[in-house]
PDB file of C-alpha atoms and ligand atoms in Angstrom:
ATOM      1  CA  MET L   1     191.919  12.869  40.348  1.00 55.00           C
ATOM      2  CA  ALA L   2     192.548  16.283  41.841  1.00 67.00           C
ATOM      3  CA  ARG L   3     189.640  18.703  41.767  1.00 79.00           C
ATOM      4  CA  ALA L   4     191.485  21.161  39.506  1.00 82.00           C
ATOM      5  CA  ASP L   5     192.088  18.351  37.008  1.00 85.00           C
ATOM      6  CA  THR L   6     188.428  17.358  37.126  1.00 86.00           C
ATOM      7  CA  LEU L   7     187.328  20.913  36.395  1.00 82.00           C
ATOM      8  CA  ALA L   8     189.842  21.198  33.567  1.00 86.00           C
ATOM      9  CA  ARG L   9     188.477  17.999  32.049  1.00 85.00           C
ATOM     10  CA  ALA L  10     184.884  19.212  32.467  1.00 81.00           C
ATOM     11  CA  ARG L  11     185.678  22.391  30.549  1.00 80.00           C
ATOM     12  CA  GLU L  12     186.705  20.325  27.543  1.00 83.00           C
ATOM     13  CA  LEU L  13     183.401  18.454  27.368  1.00 81.00           C
ATOM     14  CA  ASP L  14     180.866  19.457  24.763  1.00 80.00           C
ATOM     15  CA  ARG L  15     178.032  21.566  26.139  1.00 76.00           C
ATOM     16  CA  PRO L  16     174.712  20.949  24.434  1.00 79.00           C
ATOM     17  CA  GLU L  17     173.410  24.038  22.668  1.00 92.00           C
ATOM     18  CA  LEU L  18     169.864  23.332  23.785  1.00 93.00           C
ATOM     19  CA  ALA L  19     168.791  25.082  27.000  1.00 93.00           C
ATOM     20  CA  TYR L  20     165.026  24.472  26.909  1.00 92.00           C
ATOM     21  CA  LEU L  21     162.328  22.754  24.948  1.00 94.00           C
ATOM     22  CA  VAL L  22     159.557  25.337  25.132  1.00 96.00           C
ATOM     23  CA  ARG L  23     155.948  24.161  25.032  1.00 95.00           C
ATOM     24  CA  PHE L  24     153.435  26.928  24.455  1.00 96.00           C
ATOM     25  CA  PRO L  25     149.726  27.207  23.659  1.00 96.00           C
ATOM     26  CA  ALA L  26     148.935  28.145  20.055  1.00 97.00           C
ATOM     27  CA  ALA L  27     145.670  28.521  18.155  1.00 96.00           C
ATOM     28  CA  ASP L  28     145.681  24.843  17.145  1.00 95.00           C
ATOM     29  CA  GLY L  29     146.920  23.338  20.422  1.00 97.00           C
ATOM     30  CA  MET L  30     150.263  23.004  22.198  1.00 97.00           C
ATOM     31  CA  ARG L  31     153.356  23.633  20.088  1.00 97.00           C
ATOM     32  CA  LYS L  32     157.051  23.134  20.749  1.00 96.00           C
ATOM     33  CA  THR L  33     160.155  25.066  19.910  1.00 96.00           C
ATOM     34  CA  GLU L  34     163.731  25.044  21.092  1.00 95.00           C
ATOM     35  CA  LEU L  35     165.710  27.617  23.023  1.00 96.00           C
ATOM     36  CA  THR L  36     169.499  27.579  22.907  1.00 96.00           C
ATOM     37  CA  TRP L  37     171.878  28.975  25.528  1.00 95.00           C
ATOM     38  CA  ALA L  38     172.969  31.648  23.060  1.00 95.00           C
ATOM     39  CA  GLU L  39     169.346  32.700  22.496  1.00 96.00           C
ATOM     40  CA  LEU L  40     168.709  32.718  26.231  1.00 97.00           C
ATOM     41  CA  ALA L  41     171.762  34.952  26.738  1.00 97.00           C
ATOM     42  CA  ARG L  42     170.439  37.448  24.169  1.00 97.00           C
ATOM     43  CA  ASP L  43     166.939  37.311  25.735  1.00 98.00           C
ATOM     44  CA  THR L  44     168.543  38.034  29.109  1.00 98.00           C
ATOM     45  CA  ASP L  45     170.381  41.061  27.701  1.00 98.00           C
ATOM     46  CA  TRP L  46     167.093  42.385  26.275  1.00 98.00           C
ATOM     47  CA  VAL L  47     165.232  41.931  29.576  1.00 98.00           C
ATOM     48  CA  THR L  48     168.133  43.577  31.428  1.00 98.00           C
ATOM     49  CA  ALA L  49     167.751  46.682  29.255  1.00 98.00           C
ATOM     50  CA  ARG L  50     163.964  46.726  29.764  1.00 98.00           C
ATOM     51  CA  LEU L  51     164.256  46.423  33.564  1.00 98.00           C
ATOM     52  CA  ARG L  52     166.911  49.142  33.601  1.00 98.00           C
ATOM     53  CA  GLU L  53     164.369  51.412  31.850  1.00 97.00           C
ATOM     54  CA  HIS L  54     162.032  50.740  34.761  1.00 98.00           C
ATOM     55  CA  GLY L  55     164.721  52.052  37.089  1.00 98.00           C
ATOM     56  CA  LEU L  56     165.959  48.768  38.500  1.00 98.00           C
ATOM     57  CA  ALA L  57     169.469  49.203  39.823  1.00 98.00           C
ATOM     58  CA  ALA L  58     172.084  47.655  42.091  1.00 98.00           C
ATOM     59  CA  GLY L  59     171.118  47.267  45.715  1.00 97.00           C
ATOM     60  CA  GLN L  60     167.356  47.119  45.118  1.00 98.00           C
ATOM     61  CA  ARG L  61     165.195  44.104  45.867  1.00 98.00           C
ATOM     62  CA  ALA L  62     162.647  42.390  43.628  1.00 98.00           C
ATOM     63  CA  LEU L  63     160.066  39.648  43.850  1.00 98.00           C
ATOM     64  CA  LEU L  64     159.499  37.393  40.841  1.00 98.00           C
ATOM     65  CA  THR L  65     156.345  35.297  40.683  1.00 97.00           C
ATOM     66  CA  ALA L  66     156.607  32.612  38.026  1.00 97.00           C
ATOM     67  CA  SER L  67     156.012  28.908  37.575  1.00 94.00           C
ATOM     68  CA  GLY L  68     158.675  26.312  36.932  1.00 89.00           C
ATOM     69  CA  PHE L  69     157.422  25.593  33.424  1.00 90.00           C
ATOM     70  CA  GLU L  70     157.889  29.292  32.585  1.00 94.00           C
ATOM     71  CA  GLY L  71     161.673  28.964  32.853  1.00 92.00           C
ATOM     72  CA  PHE L  72     162.124  29.962  29.217  1.00 94.00           C
ATOM     73  CA  TRP L  73     161.370  33.564  30.197  1.00 97.00           C
ATOM     74  CA  GLY L  74     161.736  33.315  33.978  1.00 97.00           C
ATOM     75  CA  ARG L  75     165.387  32.441  33.632  1.00 97.00           C
ATOM     76  CA  ALA L  76     165.961  35.506  31.427  1.00 98.00           C
ATOM     77  CA  VAL L  77     164.352  37.681  34.125  1.00 98.00           C
ATOM     78  CA  ILE L  78     166.476  36.046  36.846  1.00 98.00           C
ATOM     79  CA  GLY L  79     169.592  36.574  34.727  1.00 98.00           C
ATOM     80  CA  ALA L  80     168.616  40.219  34.214  1.00 98.00           C
ATOM     81  CA  LEU L  81     168.107  40.774  37.956  1.00 98.00           C
ATOM     82  CA  SER L  82     171.504  39.190  38.631  1.00 98.00           C
ATOM     83  CA  ALA L  83     173.161  41.365  35.976  1.00 98.00           C
ATOM     84  CA  LEU L  84     171.582  44.460  37.545  1.00 98.00           C
ATOM     85  CA  LYS L  85     172.697  43.269  41.025  1.00 98.00           C
ATOM     86  CA  VAL L  86     169.106  43.304  42.234  1.00 98.00           C
ATOM     87  CA  THR L  87     168.450  40.865  45.091  1.00 97.00           C
ATOM     88  CA  TYR L  88     165.408  38.759  44.340  1.00 97.00           C
ATOM     89  CA  GLY L  89     163.012  36.265  45.844  1.00 96.00           C
ATOM     90  CA  ILE L  90     160.831  33.885  43.853  1.00 96.00           C
ATOM     91  CA  ALA L  91     157.256  32.791  44.554  1.00 96.00           C
ATOM     92  CA  GLU L  92     155.129  30.457  42.463  1.00 96.00           C
ATOM     93  CA  ALA L  93     152.580  32.295  40.298  1.00 96.00           C
ATOM     94  CA  MET L  94     149.830  29.727  40.926  1.00 95.00           C
ATOM     95  CA  GLY L  95     147.130  30.891  43.320  1.00 94.00           C
ATOM     96  CA  TRP L  96     147.952  28.339  46.016  1.00 94.00           C
ATOM     97  CA  ASP L  97     151.295  30.028  46.682  1.00 95.00           C
ATOM     98  CA  HIS L  98     149.920  33.543  47.224  1.00 95.00           C
ATOM     99  CA  ARG L  99     151.004  33.484  50.876  1.00 95.00           C
ATOM    100  CA  ARG L 100     154.648  33.255  49.814  1.00 95.00           C
ATOM    101  CA  THR L 101     154.115  36.383  47.712  1.00 96.00           C
ATOM    102  CA  ALA L 102     152.610  38.083  50.783  1.00 96.00           C
ATOM    103  CA  VAL L 103     155.535  37.070  53.004  1.00 95.00           C
ATOM    104  CA  PHE L 104     158.208  38.078  50.476  1.00 95.00           C
ATOM    105  CA  HIS L 105     156.426  41.359  49.854  1.00 95.00           C
ATOM    106  CA  ARG L 106     156.362  42.137  53.559  1.00 95.00           C
ATOM    107  CA  GLU L 107     159.909  40.979  54.307  1.00 95.00           C
ATOM    108  CA  LEU L 108     161.708  42.132  51.155  1.00 94.00           C
ATOM    109  CA  ASN L 109     159.780  45.389  50.681  1.00 96.00           C
ATOM    110  CA  PRO L 110     160.711  45.020  47.005  1.00 97.00           C
ATOM    111  CA  HIS L 111     161.299  47.879  44.588  1.00 98.00           C
ATOM    112  CA  ALA L 112     159.764  45.685  41.872  1.00 98.00           C
ATOM    113  CA  VAL L 113     157.252  42.850  41.718  1.00 98.00           C
ATOM    114  CA  ILE L 114     157.484  40.973  38.416  1.00 98.00           C
ATOM    115  CA  GLY L 115     154.981  38.496  36.977  1.00 98.00           C
ATOM    116  CA  LEU L 116     151.973  38.971  39.265  1.00 97.00           C
ATOM    117  CA  SER L 117     149.104  36.729  38.169  1.00 97.00           C
ATOM    118  CA  ALA L 118     145.362  37.157  38.613  1.00 97.00           C
ATOM    119  CA  GLN L 119     145.353  33.931  40.627  1.00 96.00           C
ATOM    120  CA  THR L 120     147.895  35.342  43.089  1.00 97.00           C
ATOM    121  CA  LEU L 121     145.838  38.531  43.410  1.00 97.00           C
ATOM    122  CA  GLU L 122     142.652  36.544  43.995  1.00 96.00           C
ATOM    123  CA  GLY L 123     144.394  34.637  46.773  1.00 96.00           C
ATOM    124  CA  LEU L 124     145.797  37.797  48.330  1.00 96.00           C
ATOM    125  CA  ALA L 125     142.468  39.653  48.114  1.00 95.00           C
ATOM    126  CA  GLY L 126     141.067  37.379  50.832  1.00 89.00           C
ATOM    127  CA  THR L 127     143.495  38.714  53.432  1.00 90.00           C
ATOM    128  CA  ALA L 128     144.966  41.950  52.100  1.00 92.00           C
ATOM    129  CA  ASP L 129     144.036  45.273  50.517  1.00 95.00           C
ATOM    130  CA  LEU L 130     145.664  44.944  47.097  1.00 96.00           C
ATOM    131  CA  GLY L 131     145.869  48.695  46.572  1.00 96.00           C
ATOM    132  CA  GLU L 132     147.508  49.264  49.928  1.00 96.00           C
ATOM    133  CA  MET L 133     149.883  46.400  49.301  1.00 96.00           C
ATOM    134  CA  PHE L 134     151.157  47.389  45.841  1.00 97.00           C
ATOM    135  CA  ARG L 135     150.653  51.159  45.503  1.00 96.00           C
ATOM    136  CA  SER L 136     153.925  51.705  47.364  1.00 94.00           C
ATOM    137  CA  THR L 137     155.808  49.244  45.108  1.00 97.00           C
ATOM    138  CA  SER L 138     157.709  51.332  42.544  1.00 97.00           C
ATOM    139  CA  VAL L 139     157.512  48.843  39.671  1.00 98.00           C
ATOM    140  CA  VAL L 140     154.719  46.307  39.259  1.00 98.00           C
ATOM    141  CA  LEU L 141     154.895  44.136  36.141  1.00 98.00           C
ATOM    142  CA  ALA L 142     151.754  42.015  35.967  1.00 98.00           C
ATOM    143  CA  ARG L 143     150.185  39.500  33.625  1.00 96.00           C
ATOM    144  CA  PRO L 144     147.332  40.503  31.278  1.00 95.00           C
ATOM    145  CA  ALA L 145     144.496  39.352  33.536  1.00 94.00           C
ATOM    146  CA  ALA L 146     146.101  40.949  36.606  1.00 96.00           C
ATOM    147  CA  VAL L 147     146.744  44.394  35.103  1.00 96.00           C
ATOM    148  CA  PRO L 148     143.090  45.603  35.158  1.00 95.00           C
ATOM    149  CA  LEU L 149     142.650  44.290  38.723  1.00 95.00           C
ATOM    150  CA  LEU L 150     145.665  46.320  39.849  1.00 96.00           C
ATOM    151  CA  ARG L 151     144.846  49.458  37.875  1.00 95.00           C
ATOM    152  CA  GLY L 152     141.328  49.243  39.353  1.00 95.00           C
ATOM    153  CA  VAL L 153     142.777  49.770  42.835  1.00 96.00           C
ATOM    154  CA  GLY L 154     145.163  52.535  41.828  1.00 96.00           C
ATOM    155  CA  VAL L 155     148.320  50.513  41.117  1.00 97.00           C
ATOM    156  CA  SER L 156     149.953  51.698  37.871  1.00 94.00           C
ATOM    157  CA  ALA L 157     150.927  48.203  36.752  1.00 96.00           C
ATOM    158  CA  ALA L 158     152.779  47.560  33.514  1.00 97.00           C
ATOM    159  CA  LEU L 159     152.267  44.424  31.443  1.00 97.00           C
ATOM    160  CA  ILE L 160     154.453  41.334  31.245  1.00 98.00           C
ATOM    161  CA  SER L 161     153.352  38.259  29.333  1.00 97.00           C
ATOM    162  CA  ALA L 162     154.561  35.291  27.420  1.00 96.00           C
ATOM    163  CA  VAL L 163     153.553  35.594  23.764  1.00 97.00           C
ATOM    164  CA  GLY L 164     154.062  32.031  22.661  1.00 97.00           C
ATOM    165  CA  PRO L 165     157.758  31.347  23.341  1.00 97.00           C
ATOM    166  CA  ALA L 166     158.582  35.080  23.390  1.00 98.00           C
ATOM    167  CA  LEU L 167     158.358  37.553  26.251  1.00 98.00           C
ATOM    168  CA  ALA L 168     156.443  40.831  25.963  1.00 98.00           C
ATOM    169  CA  LEU L 169     157.378  43.522  28.455  1.00 98.00           C
ATOM    170  CA  GLU L 170     155.786  46.954  28.735  1.00 98.00           C
ATOM    171  CA  CYS L 171     158.021  49.991  29.152  1.00 97.00           C
ATOM    172  CA  PRO L 172     157.213  52.863  31.536  1.00 97.00           C
ATOM    173  CA  GLU L 173     155.092  54.486  28.765  1.00 96.00           C
ATOM    174  CA  ARG L 174     152.517  51.715  29.352  1.00 95.00           C
ATOM    175  CA  ALA L 175     151.494  51.802  25.697  1.00 95.00           C
ATOM    176  CA  GLY L 176     151.661  48.075  24.950  1.00 96.00           C
ATOM    177  CA  ALA L 177     154.195  45.380  25.805  1.00 98.00           C
ATOM    178  CA  HIS L 178     157.359  45.359  23.670  1.00 98.00           C
ATOM    179  CA  VAL L 179     158.574  42.208  21.905  1.00 98.00           C
ATOM    180  CA  ASN L 180     162.248  42.017  20.907  1.00 98.00           C
ATOM    181  CA  ALA L 181     162.239  42.688  17.143  1.00 97.00           C
ATOM    182  CA  ALA L 182     165.815  41.432  16.815  1.00 96.00           C
ATOM    183  CA  GLU L 183     164.629  37.944  17.770  1.00 97.00           C
ATOM    184  CA  TRP L 184     160.942  37.743  16.838  1.00 97.00           C
ATOM    185  CA  ARG L 185     158.400  38.834  14.272  1.00 97.00           C
ATOM    186  CA  VAL L 186     155.071  39.525  15.955  1.00 98.00           C
ATOM    187  CA  GLY L 187     151.886  40.737  14.331  1.00 97.00           C
ATOM    188  CA  GLU L 188     148.141  40.397  14.169  1.00 96.00           C
ATOM    189  CA  ARG L 189     145.819  38.789  11.697  1.00 95.00           C
ATOM    190  CA  ASP L 190     142.033  38.938  12.053  1.00 93.00           C
ATOM    191  CA  GLY L 191     142.397  40.262  15.577  1.00 94.00           C
ATOM    192  CA  GLN L 192     144.674  37.398  16.679  1.00 96.00           C
ATOM    193  CA  LEU L 193     148.369  37.643  17.507  1.00 97.00           C
ATOM    194  CA  PHE L 194     150.902  35.562  15.619  1.00 98.00           C
ATOM    195  CA  LEU L 195     154.609  35.035  16.189  1.00 98.00           C
ATOM    196  CA  ALA L 196     157.544  33.784  14.127  1.00 98.00           C
ATOM    197  CA  ALA L 197     161.238  33.431  14.870  1.00 97.00           C
ATOM    198  CA  GLY L 198     163.280  36.331  13.542  1.00 94.00           C
ATOM    199  CA  GLU L 199     166.443  36.059  11.472  1.00 89.00           C
ATOM    200  CA  ALA L 200     168.714  36.100  14.530  1.00 87.00           C
ATOM    201  CA  ARG L 201     166.994  33.065  16.010  1.00 93.00           C
ATOM    202  CA  THR L 202     168.653  29.737  15.271  1.00 91.00           C
ATOM    203  CA  SER L 203     165.694  27.754  16.672  1.00 92.00           C
ATOM    204  CA  PRO L 204     163.120  27.775  13.890  1.00 92.00           C
ATOM    205  CA  LEU L 205     159.512  28.831  14.381  1.00 96.00           C
ATOM    206  CA  PRO L 206     157.338  29.474  11.347  1.00 96.00           C
ATOM    207  CA  GLU L 207     154.587  32.061  11.596  1.00 97.00           C
ATOM    208  CA  THR L 208     152.293  30.613  14.270  1.00 98.00           C
ATOM    209  CA  PRO L 209     148.826  31.927  15.177  1.00 98.00           C
ATOM    210  CA  LEU L 210     148.727  32.052  18.971  1.00 97.00           C
ATOM    211  CA  GLY L 211     144.983  32.090  19.581  1.00 96.00           C
ATOM    212  CA  ILE L 212     145.441  35.269  21.627  1.00 95.00           C
ATOM    213  CA  ALA L 213     143.011  38.074  20.814  1.00 95.00           C
ATOM    214  CA  GLY L 214     145.042  41.235  20.626  1.00 95.00           C
ATOM    215  CA  ARG L 215     146.640  43.993  18.615  1.00 95.00           C
ATOM    216  CA  ALA L 216     150.191  44.538  17.445  1.00 97.00           C
ATOM    217  CA  ILE L 217     151.443  48.105  17.170  1.00 96.00           C
ATOM    218  CA  THR L 218     154.432  49.043  15.042  1.00 95.00           C
ATOM    219  CA  GLY L 219     156.271  52.349  14.957  1.00 94.00           C
ATOM    220  CA  ARG L 220     158.367  54.159  17.500  1.00 97.00           C
ATOM    221  CA  CYS L 221     157.130  54.082  21.089  1.00 97.00           C
ATOM    222  CA  GLY L 222     157.282  57.103  23.372  1.00 96.00           C
ATOM    223  CA  CYS L 223     160.247  55.399  25.077  1.00 96.00           C
ATOM    224  CA  GLY L 224     162.215  55.597  21.807  1.00 96.00           C
ATOM    225  CA  SER L 225     162.116  51.871  21.068  1.00 96.00           C
ATOM    226  CA  GLU L 226     161.205  50.558  17.627  1.00 96.00           C
ATOM    227  CA  ASP L 227     160.333  47.123  19.059  1.00 97.00           C
ATOM    228  CA  PRO L 228     156.701  46.320  18.211  1.00 98.00           C
ATOM    229  CA  ARG L 229     154.155  46.284  21.012  1.00 98.00           C
ATOM    230  CA  VAL L 230     151.254  43.971  21.772  1.00 97.00           C
ATOM    231  CA  LEU L 231     147.985  44.743  23.518  1.00 95.00           C
ATOM    232  CA  PHE L 232     145.698  41.994  24.749  1.00 93.00           C
ATOM    233  CA  ALA L 233     142.033  42.340  23.844  1.00 84.00           C
ATOM    234  CA  GLU L 234     140.880  39.883  26.460  1.00 62.00           C
ATOM    235  CA  ALA L 235     142.452  41.126  29.632  1.00 57.00           C
ATOM    236  CA  ASP L 236     140.687  38.318  31.447  1.00 45.00           C
ATOM    237  CA  ARG L 237     141.793  35.513  29.175  1.00 45.00           C
ATOM    238  CA  PRO L 238     142.859  32.422  31.124  1.00 43.00           C
ATOM    239  CA  GLN L 239     146.543  32.087  31.965  1.00 43.00           C
ATOM    240  CA  PRO L 240     148.394  29.400  30.003  1.00 44.00           C
ATOM    241  CA  SER L 241     148.535  26.195  31.988  1.00 41.00           C
ATOM    242  CA  ARG L 242     151.030  23.380  32.049  1.00 39.00           C
ATOM    243  CA  SER L 243     148.818  20.955  30.140  1.00 36.00           C
TER     244      SER L 243
HETATM  245 ZN1   ZN P 301     158.073  51.753  24.924  1.00 69.75          ZN
END
């Protein structure tokens, strides 16, 4: 069969709605939820708008550090970087791959580093001056445990973190990481964050305590957004692992 015919046939096939099965740590152990392609597309649009607020624009370069099992938000970030025409490299966020972060950082001289983990910083600290390395990087979006390490050496890092199956991303105001209110309902109870799927979400998730000590802030942010914000009480809480 000619290639054009094959492609025409392929277009007629049903595409499964399901993009990911997301496993995430909750207060009572690992939980699962689904993520459809349509939801992923909307998540990507939201991340694109957030990264644009940080000044990311066509022709810049970025470094993403994420793990394969974090694809449910990593793919939205990659899609956002593509939409913004930002060239990107990817390093693993686990500590053992910190050298790749060092090489990409040196070779790409990125405008933005997204997803820095405390483990990566610990690895880098053995051979590099973290302040010297990242103070010249315009946008540093780091995980909760990495943010205080970076701010301690004069890097004005903003926060990025998975909150269950959702992504929280701090705006340039650095007043807590926004969660997309069109897709999620986030809040706090007894000092612990909880999350539920919002009305727009077709994949169900009832209100789920996440076992993350933190605060949820409602009301308009200095950036103008009404999306709620989360702050993590334990900046040094362990990163979610695959198990
Ligand atoms: Zn804001």
